[in-house]
Each structure stands twice: as C-alpha cells, then as structure tokens.
Coordinates of C-alpha atoms and ligand atoms in Angstrom, one line a residue:
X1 CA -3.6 32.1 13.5
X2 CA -6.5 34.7 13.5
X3 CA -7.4 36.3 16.6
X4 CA -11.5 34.4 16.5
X5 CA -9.7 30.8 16.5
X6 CA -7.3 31.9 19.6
X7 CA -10.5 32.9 21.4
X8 CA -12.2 29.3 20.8
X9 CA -9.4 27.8 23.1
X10 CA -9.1 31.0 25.6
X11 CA -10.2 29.6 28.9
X12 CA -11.6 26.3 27.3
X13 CA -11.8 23.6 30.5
X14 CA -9.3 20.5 29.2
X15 CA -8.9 17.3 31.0
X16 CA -5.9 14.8 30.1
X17 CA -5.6 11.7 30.9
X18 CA -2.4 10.6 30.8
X19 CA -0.5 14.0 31.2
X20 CA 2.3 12.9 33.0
X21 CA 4.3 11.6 29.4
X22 CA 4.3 11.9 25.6
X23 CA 1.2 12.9 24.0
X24 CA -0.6 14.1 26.9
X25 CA 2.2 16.3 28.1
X26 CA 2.7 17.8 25.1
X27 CA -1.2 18.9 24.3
X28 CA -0.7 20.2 27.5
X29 CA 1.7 22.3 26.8
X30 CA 0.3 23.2 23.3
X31 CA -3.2 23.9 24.7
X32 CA -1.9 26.1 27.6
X33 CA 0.4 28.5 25.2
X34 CA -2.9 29.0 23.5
X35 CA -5.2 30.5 26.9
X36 CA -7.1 26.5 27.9
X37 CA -7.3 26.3 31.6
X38 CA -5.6 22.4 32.6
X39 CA -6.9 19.2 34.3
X40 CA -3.8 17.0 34.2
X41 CA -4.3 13.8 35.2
X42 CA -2.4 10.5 35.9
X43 CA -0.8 8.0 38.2
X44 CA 2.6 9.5 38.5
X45 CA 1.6 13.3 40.5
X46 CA 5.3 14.2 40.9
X47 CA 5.6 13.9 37.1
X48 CA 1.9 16.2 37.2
X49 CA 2.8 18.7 39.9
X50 CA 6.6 19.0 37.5
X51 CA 4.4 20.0 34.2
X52 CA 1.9 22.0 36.3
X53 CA 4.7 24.3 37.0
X54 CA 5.9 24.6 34.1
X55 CA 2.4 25.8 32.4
X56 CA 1.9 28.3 35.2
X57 CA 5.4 29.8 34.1
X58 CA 3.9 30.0 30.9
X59 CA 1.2 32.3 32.5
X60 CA -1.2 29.2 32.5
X61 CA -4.3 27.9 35.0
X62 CA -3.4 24.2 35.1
X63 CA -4.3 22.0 38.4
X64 CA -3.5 18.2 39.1
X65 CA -5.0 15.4 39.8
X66 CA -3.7 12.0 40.5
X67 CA -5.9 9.6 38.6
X68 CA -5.6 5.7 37.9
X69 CA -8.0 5.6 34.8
X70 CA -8.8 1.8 35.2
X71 CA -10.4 3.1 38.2
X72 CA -14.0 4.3 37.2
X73 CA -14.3 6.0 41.2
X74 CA -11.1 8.1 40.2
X75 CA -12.4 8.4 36.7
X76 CA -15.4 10.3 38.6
X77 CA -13.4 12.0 41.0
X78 CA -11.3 13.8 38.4
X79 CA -14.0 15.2 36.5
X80 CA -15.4 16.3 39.5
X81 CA -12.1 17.9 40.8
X82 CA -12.1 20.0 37.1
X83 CA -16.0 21.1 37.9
X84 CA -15.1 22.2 41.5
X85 CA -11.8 24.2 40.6
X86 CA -12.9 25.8 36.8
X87 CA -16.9 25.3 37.4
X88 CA -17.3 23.3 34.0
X89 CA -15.4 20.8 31.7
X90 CA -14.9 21.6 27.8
X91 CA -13.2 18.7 27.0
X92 CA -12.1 15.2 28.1
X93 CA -9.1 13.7 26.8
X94 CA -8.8 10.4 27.1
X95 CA -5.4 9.6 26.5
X96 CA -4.2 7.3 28.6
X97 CA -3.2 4.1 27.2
X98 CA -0.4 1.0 27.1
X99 CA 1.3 -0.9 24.1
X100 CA 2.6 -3.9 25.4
X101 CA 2.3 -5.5 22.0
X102 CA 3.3 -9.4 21.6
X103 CA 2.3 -12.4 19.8
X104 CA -1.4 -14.1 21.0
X105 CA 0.7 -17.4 21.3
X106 CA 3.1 -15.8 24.6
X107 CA -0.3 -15.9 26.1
X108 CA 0.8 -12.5 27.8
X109 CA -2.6 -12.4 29.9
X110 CA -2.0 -10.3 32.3
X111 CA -0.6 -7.6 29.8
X112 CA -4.1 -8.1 27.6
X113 CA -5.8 -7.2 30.6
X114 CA -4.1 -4.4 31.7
X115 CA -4.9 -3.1 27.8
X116 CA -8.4 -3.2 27.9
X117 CA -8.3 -2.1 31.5
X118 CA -6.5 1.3 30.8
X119 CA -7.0 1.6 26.8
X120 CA -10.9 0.6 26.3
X121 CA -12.6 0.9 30.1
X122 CA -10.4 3.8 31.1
X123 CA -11.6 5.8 27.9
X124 CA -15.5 4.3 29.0
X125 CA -15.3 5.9 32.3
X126 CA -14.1 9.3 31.0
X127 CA -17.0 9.3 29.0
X128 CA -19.4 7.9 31.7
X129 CA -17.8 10.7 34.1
X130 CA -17.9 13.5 31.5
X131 CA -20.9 12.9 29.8
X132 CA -23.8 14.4 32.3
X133 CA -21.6 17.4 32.9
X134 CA -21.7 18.0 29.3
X135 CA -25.4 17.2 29.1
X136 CA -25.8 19.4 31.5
X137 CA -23.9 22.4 29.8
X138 CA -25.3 21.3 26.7
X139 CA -21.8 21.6 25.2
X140 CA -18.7 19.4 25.3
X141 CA -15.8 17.3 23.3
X142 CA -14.2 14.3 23.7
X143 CA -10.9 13.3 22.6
X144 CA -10.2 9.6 22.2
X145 CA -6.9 8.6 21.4
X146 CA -7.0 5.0 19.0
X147 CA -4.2 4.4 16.8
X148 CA -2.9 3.2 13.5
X149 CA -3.7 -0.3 14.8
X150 CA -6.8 0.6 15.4
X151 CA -7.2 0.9 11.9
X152 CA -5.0 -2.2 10.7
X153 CA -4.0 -5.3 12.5
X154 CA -0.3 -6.6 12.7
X155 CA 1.4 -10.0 13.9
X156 CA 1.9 -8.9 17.3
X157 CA -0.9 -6.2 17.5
X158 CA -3.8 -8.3 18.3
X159 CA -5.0 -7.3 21.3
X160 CA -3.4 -3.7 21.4
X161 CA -5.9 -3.2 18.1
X162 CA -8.4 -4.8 19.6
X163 CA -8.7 -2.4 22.2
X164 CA -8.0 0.7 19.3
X165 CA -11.0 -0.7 17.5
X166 CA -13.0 -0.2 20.9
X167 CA -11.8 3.7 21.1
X168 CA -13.1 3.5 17.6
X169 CA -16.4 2.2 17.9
X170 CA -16.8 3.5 21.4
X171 CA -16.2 7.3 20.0
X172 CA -18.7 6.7 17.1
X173 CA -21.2 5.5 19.2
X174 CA -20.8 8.3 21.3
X175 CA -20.9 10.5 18.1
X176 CA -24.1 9.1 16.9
X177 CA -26.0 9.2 20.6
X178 CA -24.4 12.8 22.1
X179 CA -26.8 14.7 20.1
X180 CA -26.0 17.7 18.3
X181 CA -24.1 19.9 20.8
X182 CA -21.5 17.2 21.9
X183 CA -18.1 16.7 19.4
X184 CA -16.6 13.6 19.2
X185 CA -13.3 13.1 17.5
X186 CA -11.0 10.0 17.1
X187 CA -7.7 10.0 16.8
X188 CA -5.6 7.9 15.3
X189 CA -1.2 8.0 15.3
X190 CA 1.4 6.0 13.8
X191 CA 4.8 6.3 15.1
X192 CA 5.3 9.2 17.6
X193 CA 8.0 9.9 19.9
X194 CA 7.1 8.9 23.5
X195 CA 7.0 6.2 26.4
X196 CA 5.1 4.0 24.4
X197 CA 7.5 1.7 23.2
X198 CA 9.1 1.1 26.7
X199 CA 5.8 -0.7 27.7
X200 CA 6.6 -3.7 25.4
X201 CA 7.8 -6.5 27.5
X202 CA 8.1 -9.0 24.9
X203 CA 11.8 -8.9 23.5
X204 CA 11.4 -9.7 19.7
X205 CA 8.5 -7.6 19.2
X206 CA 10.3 -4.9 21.0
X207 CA 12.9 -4.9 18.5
X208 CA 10.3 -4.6 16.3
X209 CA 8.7 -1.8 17.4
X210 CA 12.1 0.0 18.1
X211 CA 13.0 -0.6 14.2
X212 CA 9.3 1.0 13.3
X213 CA 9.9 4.2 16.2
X214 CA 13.4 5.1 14.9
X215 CA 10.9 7.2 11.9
X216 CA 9.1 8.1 14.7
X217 CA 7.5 11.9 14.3
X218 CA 7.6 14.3 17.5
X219 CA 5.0 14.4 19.6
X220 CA 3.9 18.0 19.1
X221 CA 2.4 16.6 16.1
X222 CA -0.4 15.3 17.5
X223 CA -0.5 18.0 20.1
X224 CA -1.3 20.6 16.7
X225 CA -3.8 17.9 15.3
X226 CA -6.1 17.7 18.6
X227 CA -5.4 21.8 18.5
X228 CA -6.9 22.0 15.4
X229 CA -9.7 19.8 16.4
X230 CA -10.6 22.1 19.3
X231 CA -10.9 25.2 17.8
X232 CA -13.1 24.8 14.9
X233 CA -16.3 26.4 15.4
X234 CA -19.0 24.4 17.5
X235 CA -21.0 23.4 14.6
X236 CA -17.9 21.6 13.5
X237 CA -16.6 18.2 14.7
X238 CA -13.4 16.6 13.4
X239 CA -14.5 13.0 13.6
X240 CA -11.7 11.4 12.3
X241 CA -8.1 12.0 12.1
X242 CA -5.1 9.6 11.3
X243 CA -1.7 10.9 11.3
X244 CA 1.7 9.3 10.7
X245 CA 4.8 9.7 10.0
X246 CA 5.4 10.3 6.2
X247 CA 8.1 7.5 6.1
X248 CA 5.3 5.0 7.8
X249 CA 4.0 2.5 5.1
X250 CA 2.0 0.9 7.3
Ligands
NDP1 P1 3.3 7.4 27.0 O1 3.7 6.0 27.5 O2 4.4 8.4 26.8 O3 2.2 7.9 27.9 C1 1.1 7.1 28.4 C2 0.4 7.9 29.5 O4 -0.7 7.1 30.0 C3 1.3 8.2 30.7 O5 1.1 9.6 31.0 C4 0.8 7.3 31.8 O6 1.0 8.0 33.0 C5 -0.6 7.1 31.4 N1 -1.2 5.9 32.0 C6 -0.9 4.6 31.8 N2 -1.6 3.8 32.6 C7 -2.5 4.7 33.3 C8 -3.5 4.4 34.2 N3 -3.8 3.2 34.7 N4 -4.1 5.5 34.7 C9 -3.8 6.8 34.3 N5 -2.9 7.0 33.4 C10 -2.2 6.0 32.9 O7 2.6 7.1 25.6 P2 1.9 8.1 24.6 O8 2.0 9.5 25.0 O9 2.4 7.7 23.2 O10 0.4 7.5 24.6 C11 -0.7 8.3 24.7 C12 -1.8 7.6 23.9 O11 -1.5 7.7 22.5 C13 -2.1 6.1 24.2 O12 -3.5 5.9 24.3 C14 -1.5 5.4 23.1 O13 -2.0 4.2 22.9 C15 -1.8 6.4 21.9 N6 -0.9 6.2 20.8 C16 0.4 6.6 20.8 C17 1.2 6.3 19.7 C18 2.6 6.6 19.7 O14 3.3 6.2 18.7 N7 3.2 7.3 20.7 C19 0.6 5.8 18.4 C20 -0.8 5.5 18.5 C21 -1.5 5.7 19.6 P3 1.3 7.3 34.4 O15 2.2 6.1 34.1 O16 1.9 8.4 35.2 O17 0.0 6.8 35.0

C-alpha cells in the first residue's frame, strides 16, 4: 500500500449502518486500522459500545450511536451526531439490511415489510440525512450495500431482490443527480460469512440458504472491496462492484 492511498482514508469521517454484526463490523475494523475516524451505528448499542472499544485499542476515533434505520428521525439524528462530534461526514454507509427470504406463496407479510422498511427506506434516509451535509462540503460518498440478488432473482428471493434492485436504482439515481463531487458506489455480495442467514424464518428456504453459506467467503472481503472504493482519488468513483465467492455459480 503506498503511503498517498493510506492518506486518502487518514481521518476520513465514516458512518455505518449496521455496525453492530458482519459486514459492518468488519469495515469498521478495516477502515479504523487504516487512520478513518468511526460513526457506528445500529440498534443493538451494547454490541456498538463492545466494537467501539476495541477500535480505540487499535489507536482509533470511533463514537456510537444507537440507530433504528427504518426510523428516518434517527436516520437524521445520527448524521447529525457524526457532524457534532468529527465536524463533517465523508461517507455514509448504508449497510443495514435483513434476508428473511421465503416463497411469495407463505405470504410472509410482515417479514416483506420489515425488508423494504430497513433494506430500501433505511438506505433512502441515509441518503436524505447525508446528502445536504455533503452538498454542503461539496464532497461525499455513499456506500450502498445490494446484493447478488439484486442482480438475479431466485425462487424464494422475490422480495429480498426486490428491495436489492431498489439499492440499485436508488444508488444510480443518486449517481446521476449528486453532481460531480459526490461518489456513489453499489455494492453487490454473494455468500459472506455473517448474521444474515439467521434472519430466515422460513424453514425450507433456510436449509437452502445454509447449503449456499457453507461456501460462504469471510467477511473481510467485502471490508477490502469498500476499502478499495474509498481510497481512489476523488475524481474516481467505483460504481459498481459485485463480489462472490469463487465456488458461487449463481
Ligand atoms: P448481519 O445480519 O450480520 O448484519 C446486519 C446488520 O444490520 C446488523 O448490524 C443489524 O444490527 C443491522 N440492522 C438490522 N435491522 C436494523 C435496523 N432496523 N436499524 C439499524 N440497523 C439494523 O448481516 P450482514 O453483515 O451480512 O449484512 C449487511 C448488509 O450486506 C445487508 O444489507 C445485507 O443485505 C447485505 N448483504 C450481505 C450478504 C451476505 O452474504 N452476508 C450478501 C449480500 C448482501 P442490529 O440488529 O443491532 O440493529
């Protein structure tokens, strides 16, 4: 790593949504090794305040806030607590999300709304919250996680990739209105160790999905790709990426 892309991270304001597991914890802990001051953000603060510690024993600036995403007043609230404690925001993170995958026919309702609650609104007021303060700075990145299956659709999937296809669209949107000082990247996984799997309630397609996650790649890997997204020089914005694991057909 040369010493100029070290220095694009240094200090760099993060917020992460959904910190408190998986993914999110693990950028964390990438991004803090490499000098970004943390926003950590979830509904489980014990969880927060646990990780917090452990980046400021890493010689890391990393504060907490408790956040339910599908709450756009705490959506507002966080970004707020990251410009009162580090005086600006970098980047947003939206991360938080649910799988609780199952066929349309289980007429799971409850669990479809709780997708596009936390998977497409909560990434919609992240960027509501974050976008003036970027405006305003005239500089910022988002960070949308989607998925594979916002990409492709499979028997159980349907509303899970419906709400990826959101992130999608919502991030190229964004992309297209930010203007040219604002980065926008997507991001896309297949199979990556974490909580996800636990959140499928359905019992055949959690088989399923436990077959697919035994290939399952760890989760730094995604921490490195949203890395590398970061510290690319302003005038360059990693749209796109879609990572699996190499075993992953689908
Ligand atoms: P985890 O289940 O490990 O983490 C999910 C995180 O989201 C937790 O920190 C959880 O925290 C948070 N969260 C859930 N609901 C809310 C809410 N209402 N408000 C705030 N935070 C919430 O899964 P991953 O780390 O794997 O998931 C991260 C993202 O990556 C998700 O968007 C997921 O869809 C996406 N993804 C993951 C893949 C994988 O294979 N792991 C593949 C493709 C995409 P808490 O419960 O404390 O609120």
């Amino acid at each position: 790593m040369s010493n100029e892309q070290n220095d694009r991270i240094q200090g760099k304001v993060v917020v992460i949504t959904g910190a408190s597991s998986g993914l999110g914890a693990e950028t964390a802990r990438h991004l803090a090794r490499r000098g970004a001051r943390l926003v950590l953000a979830a509904r489980r603060q014990e969880r927060l305040d646990e990780l917090a510690r452990e980046l400021k024993d890493l010689g890391a600036e990393a504060t907490v806030k408790a956040t339910d995403v599908t709450d756009r007043g705490q959506v507002e609230a966080l970004v707020k607590h990251a410009t009162d404690t580090y005086g600006r925001l970098d980047v947003m993170v939206n991360n938080a999300g649910l799988m609780p995958l199952s066929p349309l026919a289980e007429g799971r309702v409850d669990e479809w709304e709780q997708m596009i609650d936390v998977n497409v609104k909560g990434v919609m007021y992240g960027i509501h919250a974050a976008l003036p303060v970027m405006n305003q700075q005239q500089s910022g990145h988002f960070i949308n996680l989607s998925s594979v299956a916002g990409h492709v659709v499979f028997p159980g999937s349907a509303v899970y990739s419906a709400s990826k296809f959101a992130v999608w669209a919502l991030s190229e949107g964004l992309r297209k209105e930010a203007g040219p000082n604002i980065r926008t990247t997507t991001l896309s996984p297949g199979a990556v160790q974490s909580e996800l799997p636990q959140s499928v309630g359905h019992d055949e397609t959690a088989k399923q999905v436990n077959d697919l996650y035994e290939m399952a790649i760890p989760a730094d890997s995604v921490a490195r790709a949203i890395v590398y997204a970061i510290e690319q020089p302003a005038d360059v914005d990693i749209n796109e990426i879609i990572l699996r694991p190499t075993a992953q057909e689908m």
